[in-house]
Short mmCIF file of C-alpha atoms in Angstrom, two decimals:
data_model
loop_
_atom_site.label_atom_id
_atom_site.label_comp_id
_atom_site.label_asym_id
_atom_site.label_seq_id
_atom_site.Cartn_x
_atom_site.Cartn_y
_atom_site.Cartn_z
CA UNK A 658 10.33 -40.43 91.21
CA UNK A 659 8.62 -40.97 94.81
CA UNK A 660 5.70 -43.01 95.15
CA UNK A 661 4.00 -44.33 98.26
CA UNK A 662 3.03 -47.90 96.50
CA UNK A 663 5.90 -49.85 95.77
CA UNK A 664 4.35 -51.93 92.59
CA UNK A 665 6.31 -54.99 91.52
CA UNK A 666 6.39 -53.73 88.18
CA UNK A 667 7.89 -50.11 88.08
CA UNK A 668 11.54 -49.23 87.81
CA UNK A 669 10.17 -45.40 89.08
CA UNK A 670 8.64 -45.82 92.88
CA UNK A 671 11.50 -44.39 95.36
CA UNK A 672 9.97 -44.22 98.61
CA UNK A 673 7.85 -41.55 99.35
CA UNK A 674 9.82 -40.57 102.41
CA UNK A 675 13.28 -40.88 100.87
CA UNK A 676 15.14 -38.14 101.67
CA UNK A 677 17.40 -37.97 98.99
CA UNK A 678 15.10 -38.32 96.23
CA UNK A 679 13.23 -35.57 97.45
CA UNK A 680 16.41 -33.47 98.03
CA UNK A 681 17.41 -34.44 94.42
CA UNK A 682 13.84 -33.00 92.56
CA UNK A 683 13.08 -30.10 91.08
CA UNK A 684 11.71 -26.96 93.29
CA UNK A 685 8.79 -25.13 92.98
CA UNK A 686 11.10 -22.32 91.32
CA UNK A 687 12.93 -24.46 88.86
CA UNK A 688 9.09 -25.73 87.52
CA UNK A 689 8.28 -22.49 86.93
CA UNK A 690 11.19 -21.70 84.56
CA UNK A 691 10.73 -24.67 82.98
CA UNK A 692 6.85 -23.94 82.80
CA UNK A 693 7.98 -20.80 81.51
CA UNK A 694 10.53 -21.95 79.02
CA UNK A 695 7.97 -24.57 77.18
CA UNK A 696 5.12 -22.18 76.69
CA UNK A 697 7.84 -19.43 75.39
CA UNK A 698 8.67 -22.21 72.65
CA UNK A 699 4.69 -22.82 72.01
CA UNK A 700 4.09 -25.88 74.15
CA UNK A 701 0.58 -26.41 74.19
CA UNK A 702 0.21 -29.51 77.00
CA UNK A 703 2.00 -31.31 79.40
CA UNK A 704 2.14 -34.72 81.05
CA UNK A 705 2.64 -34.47 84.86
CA UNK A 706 3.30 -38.01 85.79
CA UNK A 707 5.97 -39.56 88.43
CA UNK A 708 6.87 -41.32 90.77
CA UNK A 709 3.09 -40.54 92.20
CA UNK A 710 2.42 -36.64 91.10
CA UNK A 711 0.31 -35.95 94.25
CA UNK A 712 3.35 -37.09 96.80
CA UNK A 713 4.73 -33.67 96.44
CA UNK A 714 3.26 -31.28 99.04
CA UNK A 715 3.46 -27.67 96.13
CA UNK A 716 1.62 -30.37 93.11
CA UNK A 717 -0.86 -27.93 93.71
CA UNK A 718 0.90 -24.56 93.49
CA UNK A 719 3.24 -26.54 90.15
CA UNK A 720 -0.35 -27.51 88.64
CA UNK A 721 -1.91 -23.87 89.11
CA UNK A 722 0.80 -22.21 87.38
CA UNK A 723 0.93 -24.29 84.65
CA UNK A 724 -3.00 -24.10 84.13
CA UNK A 725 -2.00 -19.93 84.72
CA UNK A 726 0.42 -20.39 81.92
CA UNK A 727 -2.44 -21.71 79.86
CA UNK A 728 -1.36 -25.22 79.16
CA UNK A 729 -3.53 -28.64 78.90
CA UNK A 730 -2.96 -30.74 81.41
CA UNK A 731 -3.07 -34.84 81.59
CA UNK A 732 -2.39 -36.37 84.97
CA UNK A 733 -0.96 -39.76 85.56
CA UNK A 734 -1.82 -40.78 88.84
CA UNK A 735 -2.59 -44.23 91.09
CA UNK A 736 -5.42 -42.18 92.79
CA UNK A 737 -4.70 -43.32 96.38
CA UNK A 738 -3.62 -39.81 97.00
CA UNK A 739 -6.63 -37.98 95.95
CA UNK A 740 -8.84 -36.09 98.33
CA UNK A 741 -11.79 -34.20 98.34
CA UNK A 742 -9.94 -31.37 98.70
CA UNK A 743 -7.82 -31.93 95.84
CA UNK A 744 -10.59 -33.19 93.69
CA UNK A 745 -12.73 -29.99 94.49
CA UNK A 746 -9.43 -27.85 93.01
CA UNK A 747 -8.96 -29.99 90.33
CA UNK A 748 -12.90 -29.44 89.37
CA UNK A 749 -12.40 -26.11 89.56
CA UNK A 750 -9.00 -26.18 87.63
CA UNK A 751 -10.04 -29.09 84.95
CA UNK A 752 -6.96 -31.03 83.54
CA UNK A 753 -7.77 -32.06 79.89
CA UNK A 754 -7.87 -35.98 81.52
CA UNK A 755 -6.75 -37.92 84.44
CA UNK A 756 -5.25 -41.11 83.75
CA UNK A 757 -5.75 -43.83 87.13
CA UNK A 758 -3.89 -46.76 87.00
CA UNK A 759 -6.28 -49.81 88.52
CA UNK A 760 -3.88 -52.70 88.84
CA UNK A 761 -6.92 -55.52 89.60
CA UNK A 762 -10.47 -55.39 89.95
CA UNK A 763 -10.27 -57.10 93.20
CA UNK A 764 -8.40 -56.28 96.26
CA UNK A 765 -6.21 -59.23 96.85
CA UNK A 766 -4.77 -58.78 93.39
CA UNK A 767 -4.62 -55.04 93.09
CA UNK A 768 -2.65 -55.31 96.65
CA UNK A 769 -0.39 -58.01 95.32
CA UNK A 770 0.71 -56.08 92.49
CA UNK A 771 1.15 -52.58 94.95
CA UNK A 772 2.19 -54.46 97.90
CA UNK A 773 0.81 -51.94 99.81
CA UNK A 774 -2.36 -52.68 102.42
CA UNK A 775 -4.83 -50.24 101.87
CA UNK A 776 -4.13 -49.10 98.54
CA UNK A 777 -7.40 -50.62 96.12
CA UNK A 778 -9.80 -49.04 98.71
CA UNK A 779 -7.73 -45.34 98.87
CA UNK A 780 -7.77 -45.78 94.75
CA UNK A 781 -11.55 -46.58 94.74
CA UNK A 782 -12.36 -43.74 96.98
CA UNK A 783 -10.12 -41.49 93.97
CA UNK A 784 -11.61 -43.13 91.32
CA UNK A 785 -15.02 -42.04 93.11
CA UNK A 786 -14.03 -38.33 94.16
CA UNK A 787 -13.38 -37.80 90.45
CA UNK A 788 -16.16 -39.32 88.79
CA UNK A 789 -18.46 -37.68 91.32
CA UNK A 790 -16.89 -34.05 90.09
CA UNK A 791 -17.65 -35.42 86.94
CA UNK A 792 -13.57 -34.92 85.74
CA UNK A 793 -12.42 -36.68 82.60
CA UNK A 794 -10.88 -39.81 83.71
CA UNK A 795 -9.42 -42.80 81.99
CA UNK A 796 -8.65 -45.71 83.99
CA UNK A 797 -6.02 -48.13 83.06
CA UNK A 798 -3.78 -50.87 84.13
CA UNK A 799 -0.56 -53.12 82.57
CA UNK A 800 -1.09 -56.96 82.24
CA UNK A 801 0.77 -58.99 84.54
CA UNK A 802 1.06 -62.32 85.41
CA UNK A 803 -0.70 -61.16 88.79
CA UNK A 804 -3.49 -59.76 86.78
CA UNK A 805 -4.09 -61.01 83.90
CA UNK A 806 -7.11 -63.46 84.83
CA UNK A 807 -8.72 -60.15 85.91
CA UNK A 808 -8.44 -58.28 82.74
CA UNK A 809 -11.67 -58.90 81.31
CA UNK A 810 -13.67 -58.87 84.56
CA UNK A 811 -11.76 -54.91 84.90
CA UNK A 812 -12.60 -53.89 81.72
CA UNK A 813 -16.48 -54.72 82.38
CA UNK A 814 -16.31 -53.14 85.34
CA UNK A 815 -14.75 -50.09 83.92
CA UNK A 816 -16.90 -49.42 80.94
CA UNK A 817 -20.52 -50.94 81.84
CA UNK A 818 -20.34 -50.17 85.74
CA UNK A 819 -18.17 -46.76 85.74
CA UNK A 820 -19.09 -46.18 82.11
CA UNK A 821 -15.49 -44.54 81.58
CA UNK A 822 -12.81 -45.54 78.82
CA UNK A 823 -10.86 -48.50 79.94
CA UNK A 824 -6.90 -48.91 78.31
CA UNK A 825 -4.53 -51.89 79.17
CA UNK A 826 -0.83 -52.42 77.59
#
């Protein structure tokens, strides 16, 4: 449930340094069983979402063994994490799609909704580190009253500039 953006909007964004959230997760052993467990029963896919996925230092090593265990994988993510490091794994271990979440198509509003400094450019430079490995990416974003008179200006740029899918709730 950590994040490092605190978005106005989510109910799920503990702080990424919050010591008792990260005491309280999962370990690197308990995924495994559970990885384990679901593709004993004949799970096919799984959602890794959080919080911000890429906070935890072992996504990595919890990622591999679930592609190991032979499942599809769809990552929700706010991209401000991503690296080209991670993005070079990632192209070599394909999820089945990466979901970003782009809050505004400009920075002031994108920031307002994070409240975070910083944040559209690190997402931008995701968004780009994926498309450039050529990874199947989605990019989304909720309508707020932050947002909303940048909706239609997003969804151009999504789908004529970045020619990827664009989704909105």
């Amino acid at each position: 449930r950590r994040c490092n953006l605190n978005c106005i909007h989510c109910y799920n964004n503990l702080a990424g340094g919050d010591k008792k959230a990260r005491q309280g997760e999962l370990t690197y052993g308990d995924y495994r069983r559970i990885i384990d467990e679901i593709t004993e029963a004949g799970c096919l896919w799984s959602l890794f979402t959080g919080g911000e996925v890429l906070i935890r230092k072992d996504f990595l090593d919890i990622y591999t063994y679930a592609k190991q265990k032979g499942l599809l994988i769809i990552l929700f993510t706010n991209g401000t994490l991503l690296t080209p490091t991670i993005a070079d794994y990632l192209a070599d271990w394909p999820p089945f799609c990466v979901e970003i979440s782009l809050y505004g198509r400009t920075k002031e509003t994108y920031e307002r909704v994070t409240r975070v400094p910083g944040s559209y450019e690190r997402c931008m430079q995701g968004i780009r580190l994926l498309v450039e490995r050529r990874l199947p990416l989605i990019l989304k974003t909720m309508v707020l009253s932050l947002n909303k008179h940048e909706i239609w200006d997003l969804k151009r740029f999504v789908e004529e500039e970045l020619n990827l899918e664009f989704k909105y709730d």
